[in-house]
Short mmCIF file of C-alpha atoms and ligand atoms in Angstrom, two decimals:
data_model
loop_
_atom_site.label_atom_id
_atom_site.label_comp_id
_atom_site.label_asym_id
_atom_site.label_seq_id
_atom_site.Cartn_x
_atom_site.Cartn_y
_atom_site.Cartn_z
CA UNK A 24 127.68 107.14 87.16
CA UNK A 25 128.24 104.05 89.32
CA UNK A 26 126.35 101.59 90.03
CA UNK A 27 125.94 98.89 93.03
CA UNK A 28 125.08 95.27 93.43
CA UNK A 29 123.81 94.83 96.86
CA UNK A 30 122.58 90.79 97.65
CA UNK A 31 120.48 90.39 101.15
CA UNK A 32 119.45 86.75 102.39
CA UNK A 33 119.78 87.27 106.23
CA UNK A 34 116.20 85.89 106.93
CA UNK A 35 113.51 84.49 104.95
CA UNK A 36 113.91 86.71 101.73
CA UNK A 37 116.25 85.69 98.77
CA UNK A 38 116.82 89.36 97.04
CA UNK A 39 119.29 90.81 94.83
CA UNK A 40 118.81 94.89 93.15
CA UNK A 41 120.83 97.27 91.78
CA UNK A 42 120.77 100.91 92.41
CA UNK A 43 123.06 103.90 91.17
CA UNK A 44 124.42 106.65 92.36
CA UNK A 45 121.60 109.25 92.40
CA UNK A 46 119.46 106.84 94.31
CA UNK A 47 117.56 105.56 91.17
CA UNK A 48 116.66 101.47 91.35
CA UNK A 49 117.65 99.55 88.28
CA UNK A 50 116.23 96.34 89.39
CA UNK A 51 114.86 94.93 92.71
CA UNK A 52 114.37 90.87 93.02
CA UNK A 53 112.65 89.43 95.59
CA UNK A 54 112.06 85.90 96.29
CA UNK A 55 110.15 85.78 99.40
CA UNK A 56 109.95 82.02 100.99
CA UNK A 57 107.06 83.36 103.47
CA UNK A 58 104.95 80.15 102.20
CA UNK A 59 107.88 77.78 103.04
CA UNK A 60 108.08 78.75 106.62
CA UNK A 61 103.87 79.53 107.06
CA UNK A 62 103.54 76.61 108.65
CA UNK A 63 105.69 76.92 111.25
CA UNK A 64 104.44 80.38 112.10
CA UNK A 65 108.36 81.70 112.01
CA UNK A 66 111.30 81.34 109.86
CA UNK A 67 112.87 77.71 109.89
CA UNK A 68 116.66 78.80 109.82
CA UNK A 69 118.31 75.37 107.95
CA UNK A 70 114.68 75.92 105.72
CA UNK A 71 115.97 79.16 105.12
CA UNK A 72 119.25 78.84 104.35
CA UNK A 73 118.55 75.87 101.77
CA UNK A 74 115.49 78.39 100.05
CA UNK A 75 118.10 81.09 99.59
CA UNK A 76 120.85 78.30 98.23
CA UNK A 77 117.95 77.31 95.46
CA UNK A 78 117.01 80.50 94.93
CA UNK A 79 119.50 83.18 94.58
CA UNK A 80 121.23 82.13 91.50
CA UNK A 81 117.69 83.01 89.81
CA UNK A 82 117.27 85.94 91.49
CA UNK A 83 120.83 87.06 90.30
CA UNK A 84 120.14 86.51 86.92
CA UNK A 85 117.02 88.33 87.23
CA UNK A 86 118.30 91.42 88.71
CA UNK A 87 120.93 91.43 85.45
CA UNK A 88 118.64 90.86 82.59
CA UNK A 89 118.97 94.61 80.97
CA UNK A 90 122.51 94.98 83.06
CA UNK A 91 125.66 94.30 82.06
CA UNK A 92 127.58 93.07 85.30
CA UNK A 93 130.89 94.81 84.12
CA UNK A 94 129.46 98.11 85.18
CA UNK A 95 128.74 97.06 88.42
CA UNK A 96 131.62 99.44 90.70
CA UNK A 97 131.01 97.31 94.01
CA UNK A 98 129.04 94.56 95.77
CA UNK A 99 127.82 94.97 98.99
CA UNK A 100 126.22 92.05 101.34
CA UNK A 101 124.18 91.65 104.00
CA UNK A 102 127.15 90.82 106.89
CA UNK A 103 124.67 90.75 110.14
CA UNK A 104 122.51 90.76 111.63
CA UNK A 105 120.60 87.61 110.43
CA UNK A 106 120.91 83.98 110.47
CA UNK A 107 123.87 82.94 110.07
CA UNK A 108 123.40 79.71 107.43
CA UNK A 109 121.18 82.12 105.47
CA UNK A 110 123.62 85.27 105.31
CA UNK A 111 126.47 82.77 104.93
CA UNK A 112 124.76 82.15 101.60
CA UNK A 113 124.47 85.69 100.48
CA UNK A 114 128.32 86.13 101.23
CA UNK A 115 129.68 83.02 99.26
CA UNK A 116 127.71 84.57 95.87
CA UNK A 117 129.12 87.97 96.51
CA UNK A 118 132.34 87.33 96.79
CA UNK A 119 132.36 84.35 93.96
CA UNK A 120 131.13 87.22 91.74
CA UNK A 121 133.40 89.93 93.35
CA UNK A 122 136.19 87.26 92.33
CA UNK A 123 134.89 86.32 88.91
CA UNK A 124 134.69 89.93 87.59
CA UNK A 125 137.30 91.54 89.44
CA UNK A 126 134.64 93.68 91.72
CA UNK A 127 135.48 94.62 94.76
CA UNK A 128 132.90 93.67 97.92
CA UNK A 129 131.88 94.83 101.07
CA UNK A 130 129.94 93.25 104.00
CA UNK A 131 127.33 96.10 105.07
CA UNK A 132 124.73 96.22 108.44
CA UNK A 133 121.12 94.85 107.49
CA UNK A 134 119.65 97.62 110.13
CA UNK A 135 121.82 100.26 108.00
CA UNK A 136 120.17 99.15 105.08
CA UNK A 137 116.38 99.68 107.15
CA UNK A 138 117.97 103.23 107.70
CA UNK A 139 118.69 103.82 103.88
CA UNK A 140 115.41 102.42 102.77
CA UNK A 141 113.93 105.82 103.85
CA UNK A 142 117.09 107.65 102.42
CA UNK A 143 116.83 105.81 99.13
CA UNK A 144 113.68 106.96 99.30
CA UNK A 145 113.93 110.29 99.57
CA UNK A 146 116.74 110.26 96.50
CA UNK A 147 119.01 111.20 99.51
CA UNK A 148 117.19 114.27 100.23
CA UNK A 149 117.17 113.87 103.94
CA UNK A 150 118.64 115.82 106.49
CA UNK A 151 120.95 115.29 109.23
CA UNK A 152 120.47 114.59 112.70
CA UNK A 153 116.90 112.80 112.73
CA UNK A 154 115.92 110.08 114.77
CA UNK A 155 115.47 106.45 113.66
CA UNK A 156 113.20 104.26 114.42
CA UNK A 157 113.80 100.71 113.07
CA UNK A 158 110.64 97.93 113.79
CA UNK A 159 111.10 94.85 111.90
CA UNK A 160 110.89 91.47 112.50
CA UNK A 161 113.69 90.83 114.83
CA UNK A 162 114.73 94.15 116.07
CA UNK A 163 113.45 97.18 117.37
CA UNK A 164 115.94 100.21 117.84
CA UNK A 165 115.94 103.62 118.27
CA UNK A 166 118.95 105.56 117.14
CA UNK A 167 120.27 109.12 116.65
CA UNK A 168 121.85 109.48 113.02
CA UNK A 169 124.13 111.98 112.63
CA UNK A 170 125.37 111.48 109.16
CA UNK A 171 125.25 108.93 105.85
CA UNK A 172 127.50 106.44 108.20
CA UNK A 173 127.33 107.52 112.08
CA UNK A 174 124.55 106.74 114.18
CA UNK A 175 124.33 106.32 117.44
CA UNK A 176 122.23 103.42 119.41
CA UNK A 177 120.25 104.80 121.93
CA UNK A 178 117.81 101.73 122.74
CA UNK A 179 117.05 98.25 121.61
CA UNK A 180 114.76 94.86 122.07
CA UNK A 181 115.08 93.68 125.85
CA UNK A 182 112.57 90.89 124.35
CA UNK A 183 110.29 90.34 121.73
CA UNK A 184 110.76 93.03 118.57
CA UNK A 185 107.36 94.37 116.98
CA UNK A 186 107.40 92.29 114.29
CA UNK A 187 107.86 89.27 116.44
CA UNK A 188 105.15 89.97 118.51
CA UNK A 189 102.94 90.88 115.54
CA UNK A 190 103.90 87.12 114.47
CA UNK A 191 103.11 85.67 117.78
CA UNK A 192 100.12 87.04 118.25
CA UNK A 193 98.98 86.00 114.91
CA UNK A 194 100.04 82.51 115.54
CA UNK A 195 97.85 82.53 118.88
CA UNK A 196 94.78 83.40 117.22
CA UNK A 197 95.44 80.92 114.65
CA UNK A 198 95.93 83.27 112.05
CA UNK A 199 98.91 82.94 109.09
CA UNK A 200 102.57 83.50 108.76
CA UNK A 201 103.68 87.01 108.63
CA UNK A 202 101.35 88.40 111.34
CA UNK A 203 101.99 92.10 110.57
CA UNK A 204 99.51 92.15 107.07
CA UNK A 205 96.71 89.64 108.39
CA UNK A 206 96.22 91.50 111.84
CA UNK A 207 96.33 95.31 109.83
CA UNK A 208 94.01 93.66 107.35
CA UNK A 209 91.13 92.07 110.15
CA UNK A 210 92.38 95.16 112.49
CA UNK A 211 90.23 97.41 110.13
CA UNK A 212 87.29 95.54 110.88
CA UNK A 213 87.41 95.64 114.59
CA UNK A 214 87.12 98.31 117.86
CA UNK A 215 91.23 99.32 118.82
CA UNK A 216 89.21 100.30 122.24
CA UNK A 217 87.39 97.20 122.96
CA UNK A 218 90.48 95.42 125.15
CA UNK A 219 92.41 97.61 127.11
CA UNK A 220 96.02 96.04 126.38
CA UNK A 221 99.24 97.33 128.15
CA UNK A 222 101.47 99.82 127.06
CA UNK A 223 105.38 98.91 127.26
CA UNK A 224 105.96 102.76 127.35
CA UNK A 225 109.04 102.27 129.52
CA UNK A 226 109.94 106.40 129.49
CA UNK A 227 112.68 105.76 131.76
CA UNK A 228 114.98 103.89 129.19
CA UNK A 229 115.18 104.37 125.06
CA UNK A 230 114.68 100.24 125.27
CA UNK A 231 111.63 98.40 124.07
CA UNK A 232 110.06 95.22 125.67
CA UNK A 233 106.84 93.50 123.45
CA UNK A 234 106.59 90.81 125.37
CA UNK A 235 104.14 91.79 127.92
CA UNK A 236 101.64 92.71 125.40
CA UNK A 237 102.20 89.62 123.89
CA UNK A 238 101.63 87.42 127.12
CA UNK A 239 98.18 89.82 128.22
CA UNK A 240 96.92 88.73 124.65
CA UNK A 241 97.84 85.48 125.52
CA UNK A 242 96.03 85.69 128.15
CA UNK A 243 92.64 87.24 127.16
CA UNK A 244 92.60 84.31 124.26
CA UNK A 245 93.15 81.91 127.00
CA UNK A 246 90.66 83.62 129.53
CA UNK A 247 87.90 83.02 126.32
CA UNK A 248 88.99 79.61 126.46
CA UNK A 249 88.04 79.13 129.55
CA UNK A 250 84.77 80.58 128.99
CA UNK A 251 84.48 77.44 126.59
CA UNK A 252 85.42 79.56 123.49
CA UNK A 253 88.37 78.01 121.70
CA UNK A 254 90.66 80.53 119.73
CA UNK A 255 89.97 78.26 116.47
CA UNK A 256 86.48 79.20 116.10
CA UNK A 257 86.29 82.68 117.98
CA UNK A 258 84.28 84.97 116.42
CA UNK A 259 84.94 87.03 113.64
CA UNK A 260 84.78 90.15 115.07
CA UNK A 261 85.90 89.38 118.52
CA UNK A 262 89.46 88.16 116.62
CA UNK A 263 89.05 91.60 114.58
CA UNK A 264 88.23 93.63 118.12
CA UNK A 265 91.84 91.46 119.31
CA UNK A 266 93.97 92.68 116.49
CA UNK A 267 92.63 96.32 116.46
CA UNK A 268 93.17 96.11 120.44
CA UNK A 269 96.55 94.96 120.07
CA UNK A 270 97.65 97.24 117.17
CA UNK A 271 96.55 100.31 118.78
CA UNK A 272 98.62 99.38 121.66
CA UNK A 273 101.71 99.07 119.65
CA UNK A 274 100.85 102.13 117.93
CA UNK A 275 100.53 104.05 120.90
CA UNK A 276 103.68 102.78 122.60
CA UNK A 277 106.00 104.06 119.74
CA UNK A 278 104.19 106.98 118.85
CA UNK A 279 104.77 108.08 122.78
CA UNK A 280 107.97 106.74 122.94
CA UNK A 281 109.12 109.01 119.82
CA UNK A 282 107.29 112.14 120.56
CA UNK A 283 109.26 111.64 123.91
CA UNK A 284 112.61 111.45 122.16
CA UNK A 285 112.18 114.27 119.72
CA UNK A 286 112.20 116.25 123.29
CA UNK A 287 114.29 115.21 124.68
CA UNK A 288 116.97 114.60 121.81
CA UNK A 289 115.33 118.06 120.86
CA UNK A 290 115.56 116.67 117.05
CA UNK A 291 112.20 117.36 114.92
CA UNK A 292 112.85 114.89 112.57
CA UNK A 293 112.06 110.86 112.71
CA UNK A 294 112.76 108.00 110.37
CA UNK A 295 110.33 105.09 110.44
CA UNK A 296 111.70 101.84 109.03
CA UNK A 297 111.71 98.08 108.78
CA UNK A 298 108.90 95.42 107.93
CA UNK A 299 106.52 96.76 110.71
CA UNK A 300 106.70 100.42 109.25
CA UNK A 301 104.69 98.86 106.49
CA UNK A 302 101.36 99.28 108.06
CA UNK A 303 98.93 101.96 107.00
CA UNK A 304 97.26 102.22 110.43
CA UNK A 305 100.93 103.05 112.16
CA UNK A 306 101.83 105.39 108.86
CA UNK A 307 98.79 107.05 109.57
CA UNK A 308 98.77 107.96 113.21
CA UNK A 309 102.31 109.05 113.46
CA UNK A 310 101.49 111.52 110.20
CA UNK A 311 98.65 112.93 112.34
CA UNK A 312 101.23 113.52 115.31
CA UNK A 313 103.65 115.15 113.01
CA UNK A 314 101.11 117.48 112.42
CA UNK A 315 100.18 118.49 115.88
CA UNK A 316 103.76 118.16 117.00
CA UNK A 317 105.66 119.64 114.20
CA UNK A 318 107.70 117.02 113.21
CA UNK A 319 108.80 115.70 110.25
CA UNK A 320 108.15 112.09 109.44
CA UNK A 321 110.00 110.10 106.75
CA UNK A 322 108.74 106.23 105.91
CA UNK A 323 110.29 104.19 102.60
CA UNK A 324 108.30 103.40 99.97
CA UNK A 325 105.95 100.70 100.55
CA UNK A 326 107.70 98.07 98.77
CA UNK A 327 110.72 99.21 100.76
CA UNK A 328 109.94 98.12 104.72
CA UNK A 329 110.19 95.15 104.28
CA UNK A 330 113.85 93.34 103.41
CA UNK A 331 114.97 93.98 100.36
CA UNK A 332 118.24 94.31 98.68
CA UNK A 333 118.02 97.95 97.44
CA UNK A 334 118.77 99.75 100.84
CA UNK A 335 121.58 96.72 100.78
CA UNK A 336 123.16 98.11 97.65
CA UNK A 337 122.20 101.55 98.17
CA UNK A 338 124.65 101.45 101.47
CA UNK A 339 127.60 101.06 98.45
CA UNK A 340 128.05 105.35 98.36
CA UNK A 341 129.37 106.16 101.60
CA UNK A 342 129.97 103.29 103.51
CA UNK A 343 132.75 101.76 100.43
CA UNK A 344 136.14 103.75 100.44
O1 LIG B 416 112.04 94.10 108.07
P1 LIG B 416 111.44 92.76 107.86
O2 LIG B 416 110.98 92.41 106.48
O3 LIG B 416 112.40 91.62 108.32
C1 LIG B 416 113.31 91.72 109.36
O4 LIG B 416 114.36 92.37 109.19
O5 LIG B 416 112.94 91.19 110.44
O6 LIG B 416 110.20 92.67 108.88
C2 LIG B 416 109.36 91.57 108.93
C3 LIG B 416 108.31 91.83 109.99
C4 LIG B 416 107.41 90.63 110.28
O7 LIG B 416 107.42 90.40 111.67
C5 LIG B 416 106.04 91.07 109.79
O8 LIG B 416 104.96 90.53 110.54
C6 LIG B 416 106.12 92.57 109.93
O9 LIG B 416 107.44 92.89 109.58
N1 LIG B 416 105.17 93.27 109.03
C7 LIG B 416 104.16 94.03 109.47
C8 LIG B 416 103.44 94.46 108.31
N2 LIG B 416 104.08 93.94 107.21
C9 LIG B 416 105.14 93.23 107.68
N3 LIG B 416 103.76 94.37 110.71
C10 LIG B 416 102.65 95.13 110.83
N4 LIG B 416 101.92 95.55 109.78
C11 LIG B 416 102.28 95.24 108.51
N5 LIG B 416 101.55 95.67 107.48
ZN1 LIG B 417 115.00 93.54 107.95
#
């Protein structure tokens, strides 16, 4: 049996797990630092990269505390995308340990890792082509994979990824730092047909563009405002009635956008990944269009969306040889 390291600090988590070769997690560390950058409403990069400097010697340890580090066949690291003070971080302890025990390392793609969160998932037990669909905090893509280490990039952010404009429109209703759980969480309280918000749909190109919504929220919070109502001390259920406006929205414009691709790609089957594929209201309307459309739907566990370094070692089987 062999087993990985993988380390991931590209943005604001400091995380460190082990997996083996059949897909089974020995350990999984998190540090998250989501209170550090709160009040800023976004991840401070030089805050970041100092958080993972503090933190990942701890979260090492951690991940080793039934393990012995001489069985450890390779190290992978989160290369890029990411910040590039906080993944420098990541790559310094990799390789110091790489050196130290004579292990070799390998600098992987964080958006591969989204990819094999739903793989490591699924123990594997996925098949090839399906279409990926990766939503996180700064990137939205949709891809065609074709094996364990070929996909092909079909479209990407022009502007703001989900995530982000989860986060922004979070921050403009005064809300907290991520915006993904606090909207899904006062979205369940609220109408997702009370504002009619804009859907990015953009059929014409595999490409994504948030933005828009973003600004027309933006500019609903700041028509209230005009009307004398200040976005500090709107209502309740008008901010719930904003959130379940806005999250249908998204939710409509990828659910189109992917029934549209499985068409046209003529490919049945769709993976759903990265910190936005968290929410329960998105899990549950694209399971309901699987059924209707025939289409099988694969999400990570839970605890998987969002960044972690398990899909960051699990990337050691095929991508090392
Ligand atoms: O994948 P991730 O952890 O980090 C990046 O690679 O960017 O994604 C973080 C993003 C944040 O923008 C956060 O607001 C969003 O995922 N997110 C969610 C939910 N949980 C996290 N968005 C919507 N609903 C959620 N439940
Ligand atoms: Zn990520």
């Amino acid at each position: 049996m062999r087993y990985y390291l993988g380390i991931e600090t590209s943005c604001d988590e400091t995380a460190a797990a082990i997996v083996d070769d059949n897909y089974n997690i020995i350990s999984n560390i998190i540090f998250s630092q989501q209170k550090i950058h709160s009040p800023y409403f976004g991840v401070v990069p030089e805050l970041a990269s100092r958080m993972h400097y503090e933190k990942i010697h701890f979260v090492v340890k951690k991940a080793f505390k039934n393990f012995d580090i001489k069985k450890i066949h390779l190290i992978t690291y989160t290369e890029k995308p990411g910040l590039k003070g906080a993944l420098l971080i990541g790559k310094i302890v990799a390789k110091t340990l790489g050196y130290i025990f004579s292990i070799p390392t390998l600098g992987v793609d964080h958006l591969w890792g989204h990819i094999y969160s739903v793989i490591l998932s699924y123990k594997g037990k996925i098949k090839f082509p399906f279409i990926s669909l990766i939503i996180s905090g700064g990137h939205t893509e949709l891809s065609l994979v074709k094996s364990f280490t070929k996909r092909k990039i079909l479209g990407n952010t022009r502007d703001d990824a989900v995530g982000e404009a989860f986060d922004k429109v979070a921050k403009l209703l005064s809300l907290s730092y991520p915006g993904g759980p606090v909207i899904e969480k006062l979205a369940k309280l609220g109408n997702p047909k009370s504002i009619n918000f804009p859907r990015p749909y953009m059929l014409d190109s595999w490409d994504f563009s948030f933005s828009g919504l973003k600004t027309a929220v933006l500019y609903y919070v700041n028509s209230l405002k005009s009307s004398k109502i200040q976005p500090s001390t709107l209502d309740r259920q008008l901010i719930s009635d904003i959130c379940a406006s806005f999250q249908e929205a998204v939710v409509e414009t990828l659910t189109t956008k992917i029934i549209h691709a499985t068409k046209k790609l003529n490919c049945n089957r769709v993976c759903i990944s990265g910190g936005v594929s968290a929410n329960e209201y998105l899990r549950e309307k694209f399971l309901n269009l699987a059924k209707k459309n025939n289409l099988e739907v694969y999400f990570p566990q839970k605890n998987l969306s969002t960044d972690n370094a398990a899909m960051i070692a699990a990337l050691g089987k095929y991508f090392y040889n």
